[in-house]
Structures are given as C-alpha cells and as structure tokens.
Amino acid sequence: MEHDQFVELLRQEGFEQLVTVEREPNGVMALHTHPFEAKALILDGELRLVEDGREQVCRRGDLFHLAPNAPHSESYGPEGVRYLVGRKPV
C-alpha cells in the first residue's frame, strides 16, 4: 500500500493520531501492550511481531494491526524499521 492511500484509510477508520516510528537495527522490544489501537504501514526495513504465539514478518508496503492492550513482542531487521502508525485511543 502507498503512503497517501494508507493515510486516507486511517482517516476513514477514525485514526486521528499519526506517528512515524523508527527502531534500531536488530533491536528487540520484549512483551508489552499499548493503551490504543494501532494500524501501521512499513515504510522501510523489517519488523517481526509475535502476538498469541503467532509471528508476523512485515516489510516495506505491508500493514499490521494491533488491538488495544494486545500483548506482543517486536524485533527489527538488520536495517532496523521505519513505519507510519495510526493510533486510536480506547
């Protein structure tokens, strides 16, 4: 999906807060939660999410979605990752 198309999708779905996130190469974020719903578009790099024992590998152009308070862990590829995320408070 392209950037502008994704931004329009977020607005249609009520995601008002948009943030660009950058994470370091080969980084890891242990199991955690967020107090908001998140929908993101990978801009560069690679992100691996593990939620409920399921691993999802996301690369440029891929989308991921996390429900509010969903426990998950993250790890980042050798080039790190940069993504645009919409956040919707609950």
Coordinates of N, CA, C and O in Angstrom, one line a residue, residues 5-89:
Q5 N -2.5 6.6 0.3 CA -3.6 5.7 0.4 C -3.8 5.2 1.8 O -4.9 5.2 2.3
F6 N -2.7 4.9 2.5 CA -2.8 4.5 3.9 C -3.3 5.6 4.8 O -4.1 5.4 5.6
V7 N -2.8 6.8 4.6 CA -3.2 7.9 5.4 C -4.7 8.2 5.3 O -5.4 8.4 6.2
E8 N -5.2 8.1 4.0 CA -6.7 8.2 3.8 C -7.4 7.1 4.5 O -8.5 7.3 5.1
L9 N -6.9 5.9 4.4 CA -7.6 4.7 5.1 C -7.7 5.0 6.6 O -8.7 4.8 7.2
L10 N -6.6 5.5 7.2 CA -6.6 5.8 8.6 C -7.6 6.8 9.0 O -8.4 6.6 10.0
R11 N -7.7 7.9 8.2 CA -8.7 8.9 8.5 C -10.1 8.4 8.4 O -11.0 8.7 9.2
Q12 N -10.4 7.5 7.4 CA -11.7 6.9 7.2 C -12.1 6.0 8.4 O -13.2 5.9 8.8
E13 N -11.1 5.4 9.0 CA -11.3 4.5 10.1 C -11.2 5.2 11.5 O -11.3 4.5 12.5
G14 N -11.0 6.5 11.5 CA -11.0 7.3 12.7 C -9.7 7.3 13.5 O -9.7 7.7 14.7
F15 N -8.6 7.0 12.8 CA -7.3 7.1 13.5 C -6.9 8.6 13.3 O -6.5 9.0 12.2
E16 N -6.9 9.3 14.4 CA -6.5 10.8 14.3 C -5.1 11.0 14.6 O -4.5 12.0 14.1
Q17 N -4.4 10.2 15.4 CA -3.0 10.5 15.7 C -2.1 9.6 14.8 O -2.2 8.4 14.8
L18 N -1.3 10.3 14.0 CA -0.3 9.6 13.1 C 1.1 9.9 13.6 O 1.4 11.1 13.8
V19 N 1.9 8.8 13.6 CA 3.3 9.0 14.1 C 4.2 8.1 13.3 O 3.8 7.0 12.9
T20 N 5.3 8.7 12.9 CA 6.4 7.9 12.2 C 7.3 7.4 13.3 O 7.9 8.1 14.1
V21 N 7.5 6.0 13.3 CA 8.4 5.4 14.3 C 9.6 4.8 13.6 O 9.5 4.2 12.6
E22 N 10.8 5.0 14.3 CA 12.0 4.4 13.8 C 12.6 3.6 14.9 O 12.7 4.0 16.0
R23 N 13.0 2.3 14.5 CA 13.6 1.4 15.5 C 15.0 1.0 15.0 O 15.2 0.9 13.8
E24 N 15.9 0.7 15.9 CA 17.3 0.4 15.6 C 17.5 -0.9 15.0 O 16.7 -1.8 15.2
P25 N 18.6 -1.1 14.2 CA 18.9 -2.4 13.6 C 19.0 -3.5 14.7 O 19.6 -3.3 15.8
N26 N 18.4 -4.7 14.4 CA 18.5 -5.9 15.3 C 18.0 -5.6 16.7 O 18.4 -6.4 17.6
G27 N 17.2 -4.6 16.9 CA 16.6 -4.3 18.2 C 15.5 -5.3 18.6 O 14.9 -6.0 17.7
V28 N 15.2 -5.3 19.9 CA 14.1 -6.2 20.4 C 13.4 -5.4 21.4 O 13.9 -4.7 22.2
M29 N 12.1 -5.5 21.4 CA 11.2 -5.0 22.5 C 10.4 -6.2 23.1 O 9.6 -6.8 22.4
A30 N 10.7 -6.5 24.3 CA 10.0 -7.6 25.0 C 8.5 -7.4 25.1 O 8.0 -6.4 24.7
L31 N 7.9 -8.4 25.5 CA 6.4 -8.5 25.6 C 5.9 -7.2 26.3 O 6.4 -6.8 27.4
H32 N 4.9 -6.5 25.6 CA 4.4 -5.3 26.2 C 3.0 -5.1 25.5 O 2.6 -5.8 24.7
T33 N 2.3 -4.0 26.0 CA 1.0 -3.6 25.4 C 1.0 -2.1 25.2 O 1.9 -1.4 25.6
H34 N 0.0 -1.7 24.4 CA -0.3 -0.3 24.2 C -1.7 0.0 24.6 O -2.6 -0.8 24.2
P35 N -2.0 1.2 25.2 CA -3.4 1.5 25.5 C -4.2 2.1 24.4 O -5.0 3.0 24.6
F36 N -3.9 1.7 23.2 CA -4.5 2.3 22.0 C -4.6 1.2 20.9 O -3.8 0.3 20.9
E37 N -5.5 1.4 20.0 CA -5.5 0.5 18.8 C -4.4 1.1 17.8 O -4.2 2.3 17.7
A38 N -3.7 0.2 17.1 CA -2.7 0.7 16.2 C -2.8 0.0 14.9 O -3.0 -1.2 14.8
K39 N -2.6 0.8 13.8 CA -2.6 0.2 12.4 C -1.4 0.9 11.8 O -1.3 2.2 11.8
A40 N -0.5 0.1 11.1 CA 0.7 0.7 10.7 C 1.1 0.2 9.3 O 0.7 -0.9 8.9
L41 N 1.8 1.0 8.6 CA 2.4 0.8 7.2 C 3.9 0.8 7.4 O 4.5 1.8 7.8
I42 N 4.6 -0.3 7.0 CA 6.0 -0.4 7.0 C 6.5 0.5 5.8 O 6.2 0.3 4.7
L43 N 7.4 1.5 6.2 CA 8.0 2.3 5.2 C 9.3 1.8 4.7 O 9.7 1.9 3.5
D44 N 10.1 1.3 5.6 CA 11.5 0.8 5.3 C 11.8 -0.3 6.3 O 11.4 -0.2 7.5
G45 N 12.6 -1.3 6.0 CA 13.2 -2.2 6.9 C 12.2 -3.4 7.1 O 11.4 -3.7 6.3
E46 N 12.4 -4.0 8.3 CA 11.7 -5.2 8.6 C 11.3 -5.2 10.1 O 12.1 -4.8 11.0
L47 N 10.1 -5.7 10.4 CA 9.5 -5.8 11.7 C 8.9 -7.2 11.9 O 8.2 -7.7 11.0
R48 N 9.3 -7.8 13.0 CA 8.7 -9.1 13.4 C 7.9 -8.9 14.6 O 8.4 -8.5 15.7
L49 N 6.6 -9.2 14.5 CA 5.7 -9.1 15.7 C 5.3 -10.5 16.1 O 5.1 -11.4 15.3
V50 N 5.3 -10.8 17.4 CA 4.8 -12.0 17.9 C 3.6 -11.7 18.9 O 3.8 -10.9 19.8
E51 N 2.4 -12.2 18.5 CA 1.2 -12.0 19.3 C 0.5 -13.3 19.4 O 0.2 -14.0 18.4
D52 N 0.2 -13.7 20.6 CA -0.5 -15.0 20.9 C 0.2 -16.2 20.2 O -0.4 -17.1 19.7
G53 N 1.5 -16.2 20.3 CA 2.3 -17.3 19.7 C 2.4 -17.2 18.2 O 3.1 -18.1 17.6
R54 N 1.8 -16.3 17.5 CA 1.9 -16.2 16.1 C 2.9 -15.1 15.7 O 2.8 -14.0 16.2
E55 N 3.8 -15.4 14.8 CA 4.8 -14.5 14.3 C 4.3 -13.9 12.9 O 3.9 -14.6 12.1
Q56 N 4.5 -12.6 12.8 CA 4.1 -11.9 11.6 C 5.4 -11.1 11.2 O 5.9 -10.3 12.0
V57 N 5.9 -11.3 10.0 CA 7.0 -10.6 9.5 C 6.5 -9.5 8.5 O 5.8 -9.9 7.5
C58 N 6.8 -8.3 8.7 CA 6.3 -7.2 7.9 C 7.5 -6.4 7.3 O 8.5 -6.1 7.9
R59 N 7.4 -6.2 6.0 CA 8.4 -5.5 5.2 C 7.7 -4.3 4.5 O 6.5 -4.2 4.5
R60 N 8.5 -3.5 3.8 CA 8.1 -2.3 3.1 C 6.7 -2.6 2.3 O 6.7 -3.5 1.6
G61 N 5.7 -1.7 2.6 CA 4.5 -1.9 2.0 C 3.4 -2.7 2.7 O 2.3 -2.7 2.4
D62 N 3.9 -3.5 3.7 CA 3.0 -4.3 4.5 C 2.3 -3.5 5.6 O 2.8 -2.5 6.1
L63 N 1.1 -4.0 6.0 CA 0.4 -3.4 7.1 C 0.3 -4.3 8.2 O 0.4 -5.5 8.1
F64 N 0.3 -3.8 9.5 CA -0.1 -4.6 10.6 C -1.1 -3.8 11.5 O -1.2 -2.6 11.4
H65 N -1.8 -4.6 12.3 CA -2.8 -4.1 13.1 C -2.7 -4.7 14.5 O -2.5 -5.9 14.6
L66 N -2.8 -3.9 15.5 CA -2.8 -4.4 16.9 C -4.1 -3.8 17.6 O -4.3 -2.6 17.6
A67 N -4.8 -4.7 18.3 CA -5.9 -4.3 19.1 C -5.4 -3.6 20.4 O -4.2 -3.8 20.8
P68 N -6.2 -2.8 21.0 CA -5.7 -2.1 22.3 C -5.4 -3.2 23.3 O -6.0 -4.2 23.4
N69 N -4.3 -2.9 24.0 CA -3.8 -3.8 25.1 C -3.5 -5.2 24.7 O -3.5 -6.1 25.6
A70 N -3.2 -5.4 23.5 CA -2.8 -6.8 23.0 C -1.3 -7.0 23.3 O -0.5 -6.3 22.8
P71 N -1.1 -8.0 24.1 CA 0.3 -8.4 24.5 C 1.1 -8.8 23.2 O 0.6 -9.7 22.5
H72 N 2.3 -8.3 23.0 CA 3.1 -8.6 21.8 C 4.5 -8.2 22.0 O 4.8 -7.4 22.9
S73 N 5.4 -8.9 21.3 CA 6.8 -8.5 21.3 C 7.2 -8.1 19.9 O 6.5 -8.4 18.9
E74 N 8.3 -7.4 19.8 CA 8.8 -6.9 18.5 C 10.3 -7.1 18.3 O 11.0 -7.1 19.3
S75 N 10.7 -7.4 17.1 CA 12.1 -7.4 16.8 C 12.3 -6.8 15.4 O 11.4 -6.8 14.6
Y76 N 13.5 -6.2 15.2 CA 13.7 -5.4 14.0 C 14.8 -6.0 13.2 O 15.8 -6.6 13.7
G77 N 14.7 -5.9 11.9 CA 15.7 -6.5 11.0 C 17.1 -5.8 11.0 O 17.3 -4.8 11.8
P78 N 18.0 -6.3 10.2 CA 19.4 -5.7 10.2 C 19.5 -4.3 9.8 O 20.5 -3.6 10.1
E79 N 18.5 -3.7 9.2 CA 18.5 -2.3 8.8 C 17.5 -1.5 9.7 O 17.3 -0.4 9.4
G80 N 17.0 -2.2 10.7 CA 16.0 -1.5 11.6 C 14.7 -1.5 10.9 O 14.4 -2.3 9.9
V81 N 13.8 -0.6 11.3 CA 12.5 -0.5 10.7 C 12.0 1.0 10.9 O 12.4 1.6 11.8
R82 N 11.2 1.4 9.9 CA 10.6 2.7 10.0 C 9.2 2.5 9.5 O 8.9 1.9 8.4
Y83 N 8.2 2.9 10.3 CA 6.8 2.8 9.9 C 5.9 3.9 10.4 O 6.3 4.7 11.3
L84 N 4.8 4.1 9.6 CA 3.8 5.1 9.9 C 2.7 4.4 10.6 O 2.2 3.4 10.1
V85 N 2.4 4.9 11.8 CA 1.3 4.2 12.6 C 0.2 5.2 13.0 O 0.5 6.4 13.3
G86 N -1.0 4.8 12.8 CA -2.2 5.5 13.3 C -2.5 4.9 14.7 O -2.5 3.7 14.8
R87 N -2.8 5.8 15.6 CA -3.2 5.4 17.0 C -4.6 5.9 17.3 O -4.9 7.0 17.1
K88 N -5.4 5.0 17.8 CA -6.8 5.3 18.2 C -7.0 5.0 19.7 O -7.0 3.8 20.0
P89 N -7.1 6.0 20.5 CA -7.3 5.7 22.0 C -8.6 4.9 22.2 O -9.6 5.1 21.4

